[in-house]
Short mmCIF file of C-alpha atoms and ligand atoms in Angstrom, two decimals:
data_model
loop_
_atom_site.label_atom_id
_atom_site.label_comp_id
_atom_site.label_asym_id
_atom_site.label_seq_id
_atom_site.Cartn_x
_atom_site.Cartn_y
_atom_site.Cartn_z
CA UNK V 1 16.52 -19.48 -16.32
CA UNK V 2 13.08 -19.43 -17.13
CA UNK V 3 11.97 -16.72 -20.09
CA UNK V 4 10.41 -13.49 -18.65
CA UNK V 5 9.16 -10.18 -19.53
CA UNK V 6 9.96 -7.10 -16.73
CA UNK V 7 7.75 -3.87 -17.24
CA UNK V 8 8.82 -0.99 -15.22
CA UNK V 9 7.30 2.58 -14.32
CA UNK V 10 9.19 5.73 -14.81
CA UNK V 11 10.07 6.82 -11.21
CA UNK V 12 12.02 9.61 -10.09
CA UNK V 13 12.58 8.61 -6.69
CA UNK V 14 14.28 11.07 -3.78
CA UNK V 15 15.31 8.94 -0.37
CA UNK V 16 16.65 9.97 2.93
CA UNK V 17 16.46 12.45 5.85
CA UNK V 18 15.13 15.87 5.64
CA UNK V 19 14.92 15.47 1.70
CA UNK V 20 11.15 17.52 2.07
CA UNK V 21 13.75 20.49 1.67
CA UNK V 22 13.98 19.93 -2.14
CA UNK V 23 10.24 20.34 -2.64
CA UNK V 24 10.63 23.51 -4.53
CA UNK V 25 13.49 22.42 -6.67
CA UNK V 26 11.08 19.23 -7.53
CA UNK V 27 8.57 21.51 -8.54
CA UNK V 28 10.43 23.62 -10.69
CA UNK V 29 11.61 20.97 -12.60
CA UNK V 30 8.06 20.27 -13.66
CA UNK V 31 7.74 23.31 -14.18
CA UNK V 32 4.79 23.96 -11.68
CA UNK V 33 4.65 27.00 -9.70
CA UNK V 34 0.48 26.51 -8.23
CA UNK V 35 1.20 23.44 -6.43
CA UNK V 36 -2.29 22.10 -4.77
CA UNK V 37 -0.84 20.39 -1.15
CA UNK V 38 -2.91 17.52 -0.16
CA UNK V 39 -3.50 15.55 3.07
CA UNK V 40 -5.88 14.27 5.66
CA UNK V 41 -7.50 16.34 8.41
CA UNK V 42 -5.05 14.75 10.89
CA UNK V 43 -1.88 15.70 8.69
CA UNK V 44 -3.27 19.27 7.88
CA UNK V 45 -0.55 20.57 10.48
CA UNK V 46 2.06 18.55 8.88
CA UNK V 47 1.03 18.87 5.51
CA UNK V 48 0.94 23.22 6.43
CA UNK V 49 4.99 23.00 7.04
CA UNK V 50 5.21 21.43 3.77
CA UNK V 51 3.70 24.42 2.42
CA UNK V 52 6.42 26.80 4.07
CA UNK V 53 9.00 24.66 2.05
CA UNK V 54 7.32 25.03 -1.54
CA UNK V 55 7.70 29.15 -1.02
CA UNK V 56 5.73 30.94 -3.72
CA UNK V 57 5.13 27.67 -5.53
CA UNK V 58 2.16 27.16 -2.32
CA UNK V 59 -1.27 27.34 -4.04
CA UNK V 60 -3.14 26.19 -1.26
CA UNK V 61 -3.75 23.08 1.19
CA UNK V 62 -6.71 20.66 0.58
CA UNK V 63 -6.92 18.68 4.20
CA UNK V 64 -10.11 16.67 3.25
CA UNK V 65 -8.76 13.28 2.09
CA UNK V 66 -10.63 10.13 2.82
CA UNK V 67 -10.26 6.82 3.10
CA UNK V 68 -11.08 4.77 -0.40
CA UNK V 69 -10.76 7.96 -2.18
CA UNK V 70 -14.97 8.40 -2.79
CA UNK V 71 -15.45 10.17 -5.97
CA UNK V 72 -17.60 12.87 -4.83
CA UNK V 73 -14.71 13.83 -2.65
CA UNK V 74 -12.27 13.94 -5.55
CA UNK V 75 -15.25 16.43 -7.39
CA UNK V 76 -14.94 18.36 -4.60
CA UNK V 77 -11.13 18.79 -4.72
CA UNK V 78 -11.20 19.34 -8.29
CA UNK V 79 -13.15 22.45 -7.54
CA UNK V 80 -10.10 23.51 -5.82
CA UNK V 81 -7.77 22.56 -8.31
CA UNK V 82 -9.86 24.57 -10.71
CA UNK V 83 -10.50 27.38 -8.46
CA UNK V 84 -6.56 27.92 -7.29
CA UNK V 85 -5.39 27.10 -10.54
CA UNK V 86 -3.50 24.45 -9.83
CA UNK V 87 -1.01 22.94 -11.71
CA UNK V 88 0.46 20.51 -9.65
CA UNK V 89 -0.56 18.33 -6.52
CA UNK V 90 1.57 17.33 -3.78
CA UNK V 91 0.09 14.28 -1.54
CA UNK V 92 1.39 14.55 2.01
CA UNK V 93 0.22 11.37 3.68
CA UNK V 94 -0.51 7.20 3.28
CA UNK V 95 -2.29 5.85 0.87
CA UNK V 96 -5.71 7.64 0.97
CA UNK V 97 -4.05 10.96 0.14
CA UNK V 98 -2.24 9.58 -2.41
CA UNK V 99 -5.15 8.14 -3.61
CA UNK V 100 -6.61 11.62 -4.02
CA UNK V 101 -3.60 13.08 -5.74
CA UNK V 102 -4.22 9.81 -8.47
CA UNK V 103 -7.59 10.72 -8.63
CA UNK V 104 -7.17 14.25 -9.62
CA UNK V 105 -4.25 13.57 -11.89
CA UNK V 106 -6.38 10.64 -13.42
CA UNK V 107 -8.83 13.54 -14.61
CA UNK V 108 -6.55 16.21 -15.31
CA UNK V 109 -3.41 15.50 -16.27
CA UNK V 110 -1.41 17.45 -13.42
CA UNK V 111 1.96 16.23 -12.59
CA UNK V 112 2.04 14.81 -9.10
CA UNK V 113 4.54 14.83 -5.94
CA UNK V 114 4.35 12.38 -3.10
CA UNK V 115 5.67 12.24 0.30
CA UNK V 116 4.88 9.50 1.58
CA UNK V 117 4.72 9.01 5.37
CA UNK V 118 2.84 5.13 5.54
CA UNK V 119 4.40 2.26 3.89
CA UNK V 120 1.29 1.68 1.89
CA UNK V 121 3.24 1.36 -1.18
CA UNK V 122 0.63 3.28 -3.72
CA UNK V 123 3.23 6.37 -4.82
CA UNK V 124 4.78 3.52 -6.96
CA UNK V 125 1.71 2.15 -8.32
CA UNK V 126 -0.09 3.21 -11.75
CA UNK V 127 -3.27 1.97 -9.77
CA UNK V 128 -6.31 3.84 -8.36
CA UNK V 129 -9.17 2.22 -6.36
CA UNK V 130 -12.06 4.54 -5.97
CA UNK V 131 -15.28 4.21 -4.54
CA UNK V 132 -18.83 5.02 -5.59
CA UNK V 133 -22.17 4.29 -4.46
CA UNK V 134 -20.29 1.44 -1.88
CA UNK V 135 -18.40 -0.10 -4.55
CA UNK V 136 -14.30 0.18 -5.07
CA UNK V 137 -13.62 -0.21 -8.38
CA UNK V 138 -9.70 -0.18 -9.33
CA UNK V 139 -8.59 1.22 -12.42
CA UNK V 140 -5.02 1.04 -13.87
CA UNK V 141 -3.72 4.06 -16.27
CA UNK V 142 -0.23 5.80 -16.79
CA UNK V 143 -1.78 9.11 -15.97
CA UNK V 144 -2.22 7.81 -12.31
CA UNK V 145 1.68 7.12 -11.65
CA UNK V 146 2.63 9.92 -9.56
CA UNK V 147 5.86 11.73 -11.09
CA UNK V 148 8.33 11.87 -8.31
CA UNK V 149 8.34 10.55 -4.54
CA UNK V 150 10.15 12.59 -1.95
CA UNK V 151 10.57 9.88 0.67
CA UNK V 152 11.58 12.09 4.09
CA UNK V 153 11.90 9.20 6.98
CA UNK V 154 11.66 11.83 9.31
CA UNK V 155 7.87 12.20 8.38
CA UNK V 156 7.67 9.02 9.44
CA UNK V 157 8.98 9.05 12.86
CA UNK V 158 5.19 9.97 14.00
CA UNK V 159 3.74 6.88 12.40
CA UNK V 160 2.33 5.33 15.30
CA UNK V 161 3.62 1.79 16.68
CA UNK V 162 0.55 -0.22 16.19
CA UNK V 163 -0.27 1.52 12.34
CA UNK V 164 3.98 0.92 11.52
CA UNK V 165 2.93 -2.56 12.21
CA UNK V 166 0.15 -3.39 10.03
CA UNK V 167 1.29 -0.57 7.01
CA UNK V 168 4.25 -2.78 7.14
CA UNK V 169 2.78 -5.88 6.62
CA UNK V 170 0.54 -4.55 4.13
CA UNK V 171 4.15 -3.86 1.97
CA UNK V 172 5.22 -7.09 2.97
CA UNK V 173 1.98 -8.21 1.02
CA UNK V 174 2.60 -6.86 -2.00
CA UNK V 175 6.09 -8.82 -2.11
CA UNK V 176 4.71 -11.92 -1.15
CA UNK V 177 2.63 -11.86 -3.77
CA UNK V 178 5.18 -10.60 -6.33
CA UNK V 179 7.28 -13.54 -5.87
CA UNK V 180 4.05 -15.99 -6.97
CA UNK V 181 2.42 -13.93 -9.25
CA UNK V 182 1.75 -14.65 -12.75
CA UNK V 183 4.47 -12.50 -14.24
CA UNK V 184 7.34 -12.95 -11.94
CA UNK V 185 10.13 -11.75 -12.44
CA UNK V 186 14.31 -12.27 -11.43
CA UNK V 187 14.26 -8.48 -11.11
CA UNK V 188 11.39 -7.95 -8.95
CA UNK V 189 11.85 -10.83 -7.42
CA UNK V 190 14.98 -9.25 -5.90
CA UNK V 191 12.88 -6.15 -5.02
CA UNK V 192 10.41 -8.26 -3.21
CA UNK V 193 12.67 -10.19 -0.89
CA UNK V 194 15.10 -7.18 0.18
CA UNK V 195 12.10 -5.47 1.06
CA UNK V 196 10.41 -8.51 2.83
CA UNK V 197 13.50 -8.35 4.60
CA UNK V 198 13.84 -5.00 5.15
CA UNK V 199 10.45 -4.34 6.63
CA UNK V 200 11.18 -7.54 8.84
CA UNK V 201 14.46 -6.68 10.46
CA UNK V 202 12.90 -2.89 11.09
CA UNK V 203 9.79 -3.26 12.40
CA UNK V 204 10.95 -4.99 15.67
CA UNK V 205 13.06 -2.31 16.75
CA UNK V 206 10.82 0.16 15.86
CA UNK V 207 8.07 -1.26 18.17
CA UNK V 208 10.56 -0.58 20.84
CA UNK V 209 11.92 2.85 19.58
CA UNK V 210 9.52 4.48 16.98
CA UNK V 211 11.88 6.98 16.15
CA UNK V 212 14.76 5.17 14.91
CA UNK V 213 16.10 6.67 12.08
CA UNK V 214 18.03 3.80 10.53
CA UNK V 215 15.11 1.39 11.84
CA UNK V 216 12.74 3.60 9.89
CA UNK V 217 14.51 4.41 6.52
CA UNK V 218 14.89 0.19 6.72
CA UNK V 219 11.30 0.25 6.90
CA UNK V 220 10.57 3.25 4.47
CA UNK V 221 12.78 1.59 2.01
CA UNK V 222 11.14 -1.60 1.97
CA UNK V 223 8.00 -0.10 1.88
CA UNK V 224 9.21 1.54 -1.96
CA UNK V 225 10.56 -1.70 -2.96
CA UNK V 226 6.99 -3.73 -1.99
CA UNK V 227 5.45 -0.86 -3.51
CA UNK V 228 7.45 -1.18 -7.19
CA UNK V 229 6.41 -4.80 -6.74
CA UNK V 230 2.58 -4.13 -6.45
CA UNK V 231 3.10 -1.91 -9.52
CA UNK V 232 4.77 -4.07 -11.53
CA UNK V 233 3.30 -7.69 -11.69
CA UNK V 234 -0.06 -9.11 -10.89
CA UNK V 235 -1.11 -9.43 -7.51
CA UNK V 236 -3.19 -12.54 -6.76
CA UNK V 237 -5.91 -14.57 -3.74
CA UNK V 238 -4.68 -12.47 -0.83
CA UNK V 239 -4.99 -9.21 -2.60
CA UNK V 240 -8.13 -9.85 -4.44
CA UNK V 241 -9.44 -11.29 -0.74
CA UNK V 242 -8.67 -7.81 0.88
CA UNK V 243 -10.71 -6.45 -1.97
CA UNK V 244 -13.78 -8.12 -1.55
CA UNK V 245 -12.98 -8.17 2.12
CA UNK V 246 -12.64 -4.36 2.05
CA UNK V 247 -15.32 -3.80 -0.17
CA UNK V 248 -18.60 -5.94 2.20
CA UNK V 249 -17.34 -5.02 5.10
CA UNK V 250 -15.61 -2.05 5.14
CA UNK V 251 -12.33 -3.40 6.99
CA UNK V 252 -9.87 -0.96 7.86
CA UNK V 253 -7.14 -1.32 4.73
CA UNK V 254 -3.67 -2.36 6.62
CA UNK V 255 -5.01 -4.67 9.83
CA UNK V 256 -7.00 -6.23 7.48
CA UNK V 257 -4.46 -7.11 5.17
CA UNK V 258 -1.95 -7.70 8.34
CA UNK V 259 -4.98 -10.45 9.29
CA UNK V 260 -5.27 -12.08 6.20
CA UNK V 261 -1.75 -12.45 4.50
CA UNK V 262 -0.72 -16.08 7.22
CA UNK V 263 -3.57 -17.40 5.78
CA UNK V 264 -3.49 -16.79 1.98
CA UNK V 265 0.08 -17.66 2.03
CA UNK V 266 -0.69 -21.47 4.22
CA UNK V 267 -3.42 -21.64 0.95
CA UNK V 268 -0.94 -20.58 -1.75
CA UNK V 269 1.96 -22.52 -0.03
CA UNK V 270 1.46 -26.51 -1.65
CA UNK V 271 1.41 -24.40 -5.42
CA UNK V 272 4.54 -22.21 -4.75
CA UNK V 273 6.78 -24.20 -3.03
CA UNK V 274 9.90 -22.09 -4.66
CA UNK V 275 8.46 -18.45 -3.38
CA UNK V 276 7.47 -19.83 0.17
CA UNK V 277 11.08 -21.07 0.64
CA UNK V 278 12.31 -17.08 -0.40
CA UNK V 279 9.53 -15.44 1.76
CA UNK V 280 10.92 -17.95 4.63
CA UNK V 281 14.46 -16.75 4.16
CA UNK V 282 13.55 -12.74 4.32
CA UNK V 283 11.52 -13.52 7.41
CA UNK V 284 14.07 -15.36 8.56
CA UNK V 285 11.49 -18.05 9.98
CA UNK V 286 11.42 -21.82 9.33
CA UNK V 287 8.26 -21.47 7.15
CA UNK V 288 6.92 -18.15 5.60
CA UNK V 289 3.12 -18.46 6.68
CA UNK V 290 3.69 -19.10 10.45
CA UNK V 291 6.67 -16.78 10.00
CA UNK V 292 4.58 -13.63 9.16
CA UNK V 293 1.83 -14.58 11.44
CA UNK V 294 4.66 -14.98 14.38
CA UNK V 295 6.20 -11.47 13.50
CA UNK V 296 2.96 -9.27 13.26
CA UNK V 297 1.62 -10.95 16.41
CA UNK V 298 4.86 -10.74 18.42
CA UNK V 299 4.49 -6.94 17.31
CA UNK V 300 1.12 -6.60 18.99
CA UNK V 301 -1.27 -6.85 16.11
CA UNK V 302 -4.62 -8.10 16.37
CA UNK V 303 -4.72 -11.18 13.63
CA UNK V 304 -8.63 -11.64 14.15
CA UNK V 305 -10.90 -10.07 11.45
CA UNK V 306 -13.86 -10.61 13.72
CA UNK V 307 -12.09 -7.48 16.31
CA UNK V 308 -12.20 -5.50 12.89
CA UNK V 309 -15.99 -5.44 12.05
CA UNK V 310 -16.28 -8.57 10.24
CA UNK V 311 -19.58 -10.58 10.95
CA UNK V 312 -19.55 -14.06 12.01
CA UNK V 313 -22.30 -14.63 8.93
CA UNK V 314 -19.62 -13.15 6.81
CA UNK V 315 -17.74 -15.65 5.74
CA UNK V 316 -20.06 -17.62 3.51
CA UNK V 317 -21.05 -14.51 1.11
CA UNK V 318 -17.07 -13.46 0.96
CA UNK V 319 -16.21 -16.92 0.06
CA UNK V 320 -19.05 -16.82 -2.94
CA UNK V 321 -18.10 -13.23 -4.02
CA UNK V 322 -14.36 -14.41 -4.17
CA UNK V 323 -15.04 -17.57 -6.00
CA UNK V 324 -17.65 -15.56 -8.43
CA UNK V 325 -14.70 -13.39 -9.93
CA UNK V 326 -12.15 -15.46 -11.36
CA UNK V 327 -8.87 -14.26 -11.35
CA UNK V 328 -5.40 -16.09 -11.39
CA UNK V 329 -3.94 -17.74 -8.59
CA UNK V 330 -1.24 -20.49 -8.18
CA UNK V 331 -3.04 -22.57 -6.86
CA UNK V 332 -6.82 -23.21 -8.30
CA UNK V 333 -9.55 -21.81 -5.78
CA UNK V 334 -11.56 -24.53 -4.01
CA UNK V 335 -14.21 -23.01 -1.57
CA UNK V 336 -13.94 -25.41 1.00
CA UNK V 337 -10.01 -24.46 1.25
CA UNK V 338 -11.36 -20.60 1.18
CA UNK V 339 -13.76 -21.01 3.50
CA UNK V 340 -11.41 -22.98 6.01
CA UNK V 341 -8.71 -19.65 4.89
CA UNK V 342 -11.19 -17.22 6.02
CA UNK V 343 -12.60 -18.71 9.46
CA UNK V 344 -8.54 -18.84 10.49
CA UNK V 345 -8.16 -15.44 9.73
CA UNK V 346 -11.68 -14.89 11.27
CA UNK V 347 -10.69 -15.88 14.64
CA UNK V 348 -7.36 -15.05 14.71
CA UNK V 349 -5.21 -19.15 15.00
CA UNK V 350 -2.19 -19.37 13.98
CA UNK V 351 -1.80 -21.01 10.32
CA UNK V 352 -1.34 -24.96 10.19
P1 LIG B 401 -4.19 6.08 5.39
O1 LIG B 401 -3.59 6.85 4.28
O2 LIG B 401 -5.68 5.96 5.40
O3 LIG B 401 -3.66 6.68 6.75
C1 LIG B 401 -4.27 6.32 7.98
C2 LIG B 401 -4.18 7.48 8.98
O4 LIG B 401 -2.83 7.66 9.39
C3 LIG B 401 -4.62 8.82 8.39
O5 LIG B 401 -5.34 9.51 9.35
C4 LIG B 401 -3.30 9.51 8.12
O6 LIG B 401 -3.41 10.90 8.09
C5 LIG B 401 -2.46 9.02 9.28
N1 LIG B 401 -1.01 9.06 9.05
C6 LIG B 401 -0.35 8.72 7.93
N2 LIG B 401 0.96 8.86 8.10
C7 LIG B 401 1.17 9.30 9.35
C8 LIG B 401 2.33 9.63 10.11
N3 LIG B 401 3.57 9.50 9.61
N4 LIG B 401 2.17 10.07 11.37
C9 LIG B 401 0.92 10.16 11.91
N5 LIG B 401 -0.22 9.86 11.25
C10 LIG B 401 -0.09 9.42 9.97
O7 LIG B 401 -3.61 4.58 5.45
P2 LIG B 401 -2.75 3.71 4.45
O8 LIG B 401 -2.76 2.35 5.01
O9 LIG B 401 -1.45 4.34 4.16
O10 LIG B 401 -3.55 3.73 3.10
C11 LIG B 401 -4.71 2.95 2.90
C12 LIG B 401 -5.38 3.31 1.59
O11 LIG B 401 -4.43 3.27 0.51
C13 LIG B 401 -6.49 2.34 1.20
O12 LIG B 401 -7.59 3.03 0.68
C14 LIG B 401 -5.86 1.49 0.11
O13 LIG B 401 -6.79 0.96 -0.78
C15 LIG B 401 -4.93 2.48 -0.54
N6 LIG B 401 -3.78 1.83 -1.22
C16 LIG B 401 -3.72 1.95 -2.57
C17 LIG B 401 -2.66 1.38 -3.26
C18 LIG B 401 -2.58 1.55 -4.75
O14 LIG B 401 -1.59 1.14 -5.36
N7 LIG B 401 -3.58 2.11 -5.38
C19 LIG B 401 -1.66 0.69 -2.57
C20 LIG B 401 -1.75 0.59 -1.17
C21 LIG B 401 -2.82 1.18 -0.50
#
């Protein structure tokens, strides 16, 4: 066995069905009894039933969270915070609420509950990506880690077919990756592949019946394991791709990444021979890059960035801006193999 070093975050982690019921116990045992409830204007109904379950601990509901957490939104919750007296924040939602919750615990400290009702993956991540002036900019910082997760798969019955899809592939990113990056490890190397496979097997028979309960804690539960694999190694091309993807174009987070991940796999493939041969067996699939690009199409999602908002004169600048910040990869970035990486997930073929 190859030497290794494993860093892992301090989770307190609550799984299963109808586990929103403990809210209040959760937040007496940090000792918060002004809990601020967070969540989009779509979940404010959802996220106002939550408040029913936290009793007298209910400070108040903030419904304004956005997508790439802008910072003059966060200033704008922290007014609540301040003005409720808040000490605690509870983010009901995916991964833009959550990113709000970060963002006000990155600036003040408060202990922070999530339910998380996406498979994003960010509750398990010390990582916040926030965006000013039209710029994400990620930082990394123990005050961001949320505290405890109170997964409740029946939040996520409502997740809608087409969004299960591509949130699940986005977790199935974060695993793929894990198993190349830099600092893999045996350890989360295990994470990554049960939940490669976990999302896998799920997400088929949830695109037939979306409110599965053993189909979606399969899914739910894969979506915590990619997520303690995003938060615990380096993440590498197809990641840093999204970014500056996500960043020029303003690409909507999960089809994007859904779009993307065939291809940056097919490039990473000829370096990791090893991790391509695990992905393949999770998937289930002969090889892992047609494999993933096979089960998110079968599932009905759209692998073209070009139906998401990308230009056709976008490929050249995203090519320069990727090869302009160096970061590690397995294999070393050439920008003909980039640009040839790009125009497949551009229109949408299926990986070589
Ligand atoms: P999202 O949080 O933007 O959610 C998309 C929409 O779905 C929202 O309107 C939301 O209210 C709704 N929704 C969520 N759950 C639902 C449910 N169960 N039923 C019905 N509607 C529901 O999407 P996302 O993909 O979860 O998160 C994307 C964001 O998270 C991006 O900004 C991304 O950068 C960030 N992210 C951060 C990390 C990290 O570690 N920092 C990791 C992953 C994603």
């Amino acid at each position: 066995m190859d030497n290794f070093i494993y860093n892992g975050n301090a989770a307190r982690v609550i799984f299963g069905r109808g586990t929103i019921s403990r809210l209040a116990e959760e937040a007496e045992r940090l000792s918060a009894d002004r809990v601020l409830v967070l969540s989009t204007p779509e979940q404010a109904d959802q996220a106002q039933g939550i408040a029913e379950v936290l009793g007298s601990r209910f400070a108040g509901l903030y419904s304004k969270a956005q997508m790439h957490t802008p910072v003059d939104a966060t200033a704008d919750a922290l007014r609540e915070v301040e003005r409720l007296g808040a000490n605690a924040v509870l983010s009901i939602g995916g991964g833009s609420t959550t990113g709000l919750g970060k963002a006000i615990a990155f600036r003040t400290d408060l202990p922070q509950i999530v339910v998380p009702t996406t498979y994003a993956g960010s509750e398990a991540t010390p990582i916040l990506g926030e965006t000013e002036n039209g710029r994400k900019v990620t930082k990394s910082d123990p005050r961001i880690l949320p505290e405890v997760i109170v997964y409740d798969v029946d939040l996520t019955l409502t997740l809608p077919v087409a969004m299960s899809v591509t949130s699940g592939i986005n977790a199935v990113a974060h695993a793929v990756e894990a198993l190349y990056a830099r600092e893999a490890n045996p350890i989360v190397s295990l994470m990554a592949e049960q939940g490669i496979a976990a999302i896998a097997r799920a997400l088929p028979i949830i695109a037939r019946r979306p409110d599965d309960p053993d189909a979606r804690a399969d899914a739910l539960y894969g979506a915590w394991l990619c997520g303690v694999c995003l938060g615990s190694v380096g993440m590498a091309l197809h990641h840093k791709l999204c970014h500056t993807l996500g960043g020029m174009f303003n690409l909507p987070h999960a089809p994007m990444h859904t779009a993307l991940l065939p291809h940056a796999v097919a490039y990473n493939a000829p370096a990791a021979p090893e991790a391509m041969a695990r992905i393949a067996q999770a998937l289930s699939a002969k090889d892992a890059a047609t494999g993933l690009f096979d089960l998110a199409q079968g599932l009905g999602a759209s692998m073209a960035l070009k139906t998401m908002g990308m230009p056709d004169d976008g490929i050249d600048p995203a090519v320069e801006q990727a090869m302009a910040n160096a970061y590690w990869n397995p294999r070393v970035l050439e920008k003909d193999g980039l640009h040839q990486l790009l125009a497949g997930a551009y229109e949408g073929q299926r990986p070589e």
